[in-house]
Short mmCIF file of C-alpha atoms and ligand atoms in Angstrom, two decimals:
data_model
loop_
_atom_site.label_atom_id
_atom_site.label_comp_id
_atom_site.label_asym_id
_atom_site.label_seq_id
_atom_site.Cartn_x
_atom_site.Cartn_y
_atom_site.Cartn_z
CA MET T 30 6.08 19.47 20.65
CA LYS T 31 5.88 17.78 17.21
CA GLY T 32 6.45 13.83 16.43
CA THR T 33 5.29 11.15 14.35
CA ILE T 34 3.15 8.32 15.84
CA ILE T 35 4.95 5.49 15.13
CA LYS T 36 2.49 2.80 16.86
CA ALA T 37 -1.23 2.43 17.95
CA LEU T 38 -1.69 -0.02 20.73
CA SER T 39 -4.50 -0.52 23.03
CA GLY T 40 -5.67 3.30 23.00
CA PHE T 41 -2.15 4.50 23.01
CA TYR T 42 -0.43 6.36 20.26
CA TYR T 43 3.28 6.14 20.64
CA VAL T 44 4.88 9.39 19.32
CA ASP T 45 8.24 9.79 18.21
CA THR T 46 9.89 12.92 18.91
CA GLY T 47 13.10 12.38 17.49
CA GLU T 48 14.42 12.40 21.11
CA GLU T 49 12.32 10.31 22.98
CA ILE T 50 9.24 8.00 22.70
CA TYR T 51 5.84 8.99 24.24
CA ALA T 52 2.72 6.86 24.99
CA CYS T 53 -0.08 9.47 24.29
CA ARG T 54 -3.99 9.46 24.59
CA ALA T 55 -5.77 11.41 22.01
CA ARG T 56 -8.00 14.61 23.11
CA GLY T 57 -11.41 13.45 23.32
CA ILE T 58 -12.17 16.38 20.86
CA PHE T 59 -10.93 13.82 17.97
CA LYS T 60 -13.60 11.30 19.00
CA ASN T 61 -16.33 14.31 18.91
CA GLN T 62 -15.16 15.15 15.38
CA GLY T 63 -15.06 11.34 14.27
CA ILE T 64 -11.00 11.55 13.84
CA LYS T 65 -8.76 8.87 14.90
CA PRO T 66 -5.15 9.24 14.94
CA TYR T 67 -3.39 7.20 12.59
CA VAL T 68 0.27 5.42 12.52
CA GLY T 69 2.07 7.87 10.42
CA ASP T 70 0.47 10.76 11.51
CA GLU T 71 2.45 14.08 12.26
CA VAL T 72 1.11 15.43 15.46
CA ASP T 73 1.54 17.86 18.18
CA MET T 74 1.65 16.57 21.64
CA GLU T 75 1.77 17.73 25.09
CA VAL T 76 3.97 15.99 27.76
CA THR T 77 1.83 15.21 30.93
CA HIS T 78 4.62 12.74 32.68
CA GLU T 79 8.13 13.52 31.61
CA GLN T 80 9.38 10.94 33.55
CA ASP T 81 6.80 8.20 32.60
CA LYS T 82 6.97 9.45 29.03
CA GLU T 83 3.31 10.13 28.63
CA GLY T 84 1.13 12.80 27.08
CA PHE T 85 -1.50 13.68 24.92
CA ILE T 86 -2.06 14.42 21.19
CA THR T 87 -3.49 17.78 20.97
CA ALA T 88 -3.61 18.08 17.44
CA ILE T 89 -2.85 15.90 14.01
CA ASN T 90 -1.33 17.66 10.90
CA GLU T 91 -2.92 17.40 7.47
CA ARG T 92 -2.44 13.96 5.92
CA LYS T 93 -0.96 13.44 2.44
CA ASN T 94 -2.81 10.24 2.08
CA SER T 95 -4.67 8.09 4.54
CA PHE T 96 -6.26 4.50 4.80
CA ILE T 97 -8.80 2.91 7.16
CA ARG T 98 -7.86 -0.61 7.08
CA PRO T 99 -5.11 -0.76 8.33
CA PRO T 100 -5.46 2.78 9.74
CA ILE T 101 -2.20 4.43 8.44
CA ALA T 102 -1.43 7.91 7.00
CA ASN T 103 1.33 9.56 4.81
CA VAL T 104 2.43 6.70 3.09
CA GLN T 105 4.85 7.64 0.62
CA GLN T 106 5.51 4.48 -1.28
CA PHE T 107 3.35 0.94 -1.77
CA ALA T 108 5.38 -2.22 -2.56
CA VAL T 109 2.73 -4.34 -4.10
CA ILE T 110 3.97 -8.04 -3.48
CA ALA T 111 2.78 -10.57 -6.05
CA SER T 112 3.68 -14.52 -5.71
CA ALA T 113 4.97 -16.30 -8.35
CA ALA T 114 3.32 -19.82 -7.13
CA ARG T 115 1.29 -20.93 -4.53
CA PRO T 116 -0.92 -18.84 -5.04
CA ASP T 117 -0.51 -18.01 -8.43
CA PRO T 118 -0.70 -14.36 -9.24
CA ASN T 119 -4.30 -12.73 -9.28
CA THR T 120 -3.49 -9.74 -11.62
CA ASP T 121 -7.09 -8.12 -10.39
CA ILE T 122 -6.31 -8.03 -7.01
CA ILE T 123 -2.65 -6.83 -8.10
CA ASP T 124 -3.94 -3.96 -10.30
CA LYS T 125 -6.81 -3.12 -7.64
CA PHE T 126 -3.74 -2.24 -5.15
CA LEU T 127 -1.92 -0.52 -7.90
CA ALA T 128 -4.85 1.73 -8.76
CA ASN T 129 -5.34 2.66 -5.09
CA ALA T 130 -1.65 3.41 -4.53
CA GLU T 131 -1.75 5.68 -7.95
CA LYS T 132 -5.04 7.59 -6.31
CA ALA T 133 -3.33 8.18 -3.01
CA GLY T 134 -0.17 9.72 -5.17
CA THR T 135 2.48 7.33 -3.72
CA GLU T 136 5.40 5.76 -5.47
CA ILE T 137 5.14 2.43 -6.30
CA VAL T 138 7.50 -0.70 -6.44
CA ILE T 139 6.44 -4.38 -7.38
CA CYS T 140 7.94 -7.48 -5.71
CA ILE T 141 7.60 -10.83 -6.97
CA ASN T 142 7.82 -13.47 -4.50
CA LYS T 143 8.28 -17.43 -4.54
CA THR T 144 9.96 -17.49 -7.75
CA ASP T 145 12.12 -20.24 -6.52
CA ILE T 146 8.91 -22.16 -6.86
CA ASP T 147 7.38 -20.99 -9.95
CA LYS T 148 7.18 -23.72 -12.58
CA LYS T 149 4.83 -22.38 -14.56
CA GLY T 150 6.77 -19.13 -15.85
CA ASN T 151 4.57 -16.75 -13.84
CA THR T 152 7.60 -14.66 -12.77
CA GLU T 153 8.35 -13.93 -16.52
CA TRP T 154 4.61 -13.28 -17.27
CA LEU T 155 4.52 -10.84 -14.46
CA LYS T 156 7.57 -9.03 -15.42
CA SER T 157 6.16 -8.83 -19.12
CA ILE T 158 2.88 -7.07 -17.95
CA TYR T 159 4.62 -4.75 -15.26
CA SER T 160 8.26 -4.01 -15.83
CA ASP T 161 7.41 -1.47 -18.01
CA ILE T 162 5.33 0.37 -15.83
CA TYR T 163 6.77 0.01 -12.35
CA ARG T 164 10.15 -1.27 -10.82
CA VAL T 165 9.86 -4.75 -10.35
CA PHE T 166 11.84 -6.77 -7.92
CA ILE T 167 12.49 -10.39 -7.74
CA VAL T 168 12.49 -11.24 -4.01
CA SER T 169 12.57 -14.07 -1.85
CA GLY T 170 11.22 -13.98 1.49
CA LYS T 171 12.73 -17.27 2.38
CA THR T 172 16.24 -17.25 1.00
CA GLY T 173 16.60 -13.32 1.44
CA GLU T 174 17.55 -13.13 -2.34
CA GLY T 175 16.90 -9.41 -3.63
CA LEU T 176 15.91 -7.70 -0.38
CA GLU T 177 19.01 -5.72 -0.42
CA GLU T 178 17.95 -4.58 -3.78
CA LEU T 179 14.63 -3.94 -2.45
CA LYS T 180 15.96 -2.17 0.69
CA SER T 181 17.63 0.22 -1.54
CA VAL T 182 14.57 1.74 -2.71
CA LEU T 183 13.05 1.91 0.57
CA ALA T 184 15.90 4.00 1.96
CA GLY T 185 14.58 7.57 3.10
CA LYS T 186 10.95 6.78 2.49
CA ARG T 187 7.70 5.53 4.18
CA THR T 188 6.81 2.35 2.58
CA ALA T 189 3.64 -0.01 2.96
CA PHE T 190 3.50 -3.23 1.83
CA ALA T 191 0.32 -4.83 0.21
CA GLY T 192 -0.62 -8.21 -1.31
CA ALA T 193 -3.08 -10.64 -1.01
CA SER T 194 -3.16 -13.42 1.67
CA GLY T 195 -0.16 -16.14 1.09
CA VAL T 196 1.98 -14.00 -1.14
CA GLY T 197 4.50 -13.89 1.74
CA LYS T 198 4.46 -10.48 3.05
CA SER T 199 5.16 -11.22 6.60
CA THR T 200 8.57 -13.21 5.62
CA ILE T 201 9.35 -10.26 3.27
CA LEU T 202 9.01 -7.88 6.18
CA ASN T 203 10.65 -10.00 8.57
CA GLY T 204 13.59 -10.37 5.97
CA LEU T 205 13.68 -6.51 5.96
CA HIS T 206 13.55 -5.83 9.56
CA PRO T 207 13.91 -8.64 12.14
CA ASP T 208 11.51 -7.38 14.71
CA ALA T 209 8.85 -6.87 12.22
CA PRO T 210 6.32 -9.46 13.22
CA ALA T 211 3.49 -8.58 10.55
CA GLU T 212 1.14 -11.28 10.30
CA THR T 213 2.37 -13.96 12.37
CA GLY T 214 1.31 -17.34 11.14
CA SER T 215 -0.50 -19.64 13.43
CA VAL T 216 2.24 -21.38 14.74
CA SER T 217 4.48 -18.04 16.13
CA GLU T 218 0.93 -16.94 17.38
CA LYS T 219 0.60 -19.58 20.01
CA THR T 220 4.01 -19.75 20.92
CA LYS T 221 5.23 -16.28 20.85
CA ARG T 222 3.94 -14.63 23.90
CA GLY T 223 4.12 -10.56 24.93
CA ARG T 224 4.18 -7.72 22.37
CA HIS T 225 3.98 -9.82 19.02
CA THR T 226 0.75 -11.68 20.14
CA THR T 227 -1.62 -8.60 19.41
CA ARG T 228 -1.95 -7.48 15.87
CA HIS T 229 -1.27 -3.61 15.87
CA VAL T 230 0.07 -1.34 13.37
CA GLU T 231 3.75 -0.16 13.74
CA LEU T 232 6.16 1.92 11.86
CA PHE T 233 9.74 0.18 11.87
CA ARG T 234 12.86 2.16 10.71
CA LEU T 235 15.77 0.57 8.93
CA ASP T 236 18.94 1.20 9.06
CA ASN T 237 19.03 3.33 5.56
CA GLY T 238 16.51 5.89 6.90
CA GLY T 239 13.78 3.88 5.38
CA GLU T 240 10.69 3.36 7.24
CA ILE T 241 7.91 0.41 6.80
CA TYR T 242 4.61 -0.15 8.13
CA ASP T 243 4.27 -3.18 10.03
CA THR T 244 0.51 -3.91 9.69
CA PRO T 245 -1.80 -6.40 9.52
CA GLY T 246 -4.56 -5.89 6.40
CA PHE T 247 -3.85 -4.63 3.33
CA THR T 248 -4.85 -8.33 1.96
CA SER T 249 -7.52 -6.65 -0.24
CA PHE T 250 -8.54 -3.41 -1.60
CA GLU T 251 -11.74 -2.14 -2.55
CA THR T 252 -11.90 -0.84 -5.96
CA THR T 253 -10.59 2.73 -6.02
CA ASP T 254 -13.07 5.38 -5.20
CA ALA T 255 -11.79 7.38 -8.30
CA THR T 256 -14.38 8.58 -11.00
CA GLU T 257 -14.67 7.00 -14.34
CA GLU T 258 -12.77 9.64 -15.62
CA GLU T 259 -10.04 9.54 -13.33
CA LEU T 260 -9.50 5.89 -13.42
CA GLN T 261 -7.76 5.92 -16.92
CA HIS T 262 -5.28 7.87 -15.32
CA LEU T 263 -4.37 5.44 -12.61
CA PHE T 264 -3.12 3.20 -15.25
CA PRO T 265 0.00 5.05 -16.29
CA GLU T 266 0.14 3.33 -19.46
CA ILE T 267 -3.36 3.71 -20.31
CA SER T 268 -3.05 7.44 -19.27
CA ARG T 269 -0.27 7.96 -22.08
CA PHE T 270 -2.73 7.24 -24.87
CA ALA T 271 -5.91 8.49 -23.47
CA GLY T 272 -5.36 12.14 -24.63
CA LYS T 273 -5.12 10.84 -28.01
CA CYS T 274 -8.37 9.11 -28.80
CA ARG T 275 -10.73 11.00 -31.23
CA PHE T 276 -13.35 11.66 -28.27
CA ASP T 277 -12.44 13.53 -25.06
CA ASN T 278 -14.75 11.62 -23.05
CA CYS T 279 -13.55 8.37 -24.66
CA ARG T 280 -13.60 5.66 -21.99
CA HIS T 281 -11.77 3.19 -24.50
CA ILE T 282 -14.41 0.59 -24.64
CA ALA T 283 -15.33 0.21 -28.31
CA GLU T 284 -15.54 3.93 -29.17
CA PRO T 285 -14.29 4.55 -32.67
CA GLU T 286 -10.65 5.78 -33.27
CA CYS T 287 -9.52 5.13 -29.67
CA ALA T 288 -5.79 5.49 -29.12
CA VAL T 289 -5.79 3.22 -26.28
CA ARG T 290 -7.32 -0.05 -27.85
CA GLN T 291 -5.12 0.98 -30.82
CA ALA T 292 -2.22 0.56 -28.47
CA LEU T 293 -3.60 -2.53 -27.14
CA ASP T 294 -3.72 -4.08 -30.52
CA ARG T 295 -0.13 -3.19 -31.16
CA GLY T 296 0.69 -5.08 -27.95
CA ASP T 297 1.78 -1.68 -26.18
CA ILE T 298 -0.72 -2.14 -23.42
CA SER T 299 -1.15 -5.78 -21.92
CA ILE T 300 -4.28 -7.44 -22.18
CA SER T 301 -4.32 -8.49 -18.51
CA ARG T 302 -4.05 -4.63 -17.56
CA TYR T 303 -6.88 -3.63 -19.87
CA GLU T 304 -9.29 -6.11 -18.45
CA SER T 305 -8.50 -4.74 -15.36
CA TYR T 306 -8.95 -1.39 -16.30
CA LEU T 307 -12.36 -2.64 -17.72
CA SER T 308 -13.76 -4.52 -14.88
CA GLN T 309 -12.58 -1.63 -12.41
CA LEU T 310 -14.69 0.85 -14.54
CA GLU T 311 -17.37 -1.59 -14.36
CA GLU T 312 -17.35 -1.72 -10.84
CA ILE T 313 -17.23 2.16 -10.42
CA LYS T 314 -20.14 2.55 -13.03
CA GLU T 315 -22.15 0.16 -10.89
CA ARG T 316 -21.18 2.23 -7.58
CA ASN T 317 -22.13 5.03 -9.16
CA SER T 318 -25.68 3.89 -10.35
CA TYR T 319 -27.17 3.40 -6.75
ZN1 LIG B 405 -10.07 5.88 -26.08
#
């Protein structure tokens, strides 16, 4: 039988076959191979107890992408959450999320949360940086503003949410799906008992066919494991100009007749994005020098 892992908890993988949900163990062979089933995996399974809805995972289908922290697979879309205030937006972190999502080959949307308490114009600033590159949604996890619009781009896709701590990821997830506990705050952590107290990964179905990964984690990403050459293509607006530089191996730092720097001077590439590109490039260089 085939199914999708929709939840991983205490050594069990809950496999949804479309008809039933089975609590499955993973065959020992995975452990020997160093493979762990992830939420989002498409798997083959064998039923061991039909009545108790128990089984074994016998094979994991090839993944389109996967992440270790949190352990999820087959992400189709990333929603990167930025907060307009408290905390102020951190474009370094946002751009790391974005580069990783580009590397994983997913679709990308950006949600700006907490615009209601933005006194510094951060909302407009973020929009000026990102709205030409990605779809940007203004949402409020608190009031529910913009969530219906956001929901429409989640339809029929599997979306993971990423955002630095404090940006309000769990309120947005809760607004989209009332059962989604996400990272429960300290208060609810203490008061809620039972299934919501354990930090685990789960895939929630929305009524429009969309699915959202409810996970702790994704509060930080390492710099992408892309090569120096690849990195420029993980910034779509830089990639657009990269082929027009004088030198084929231009890294757009200080080379002559660099089309990327010319675009930067014209304002076609934002300074903030360009700086993120440079700092990620630096980190990749450092990593490679070991
Ligand atoms: Zn260049």
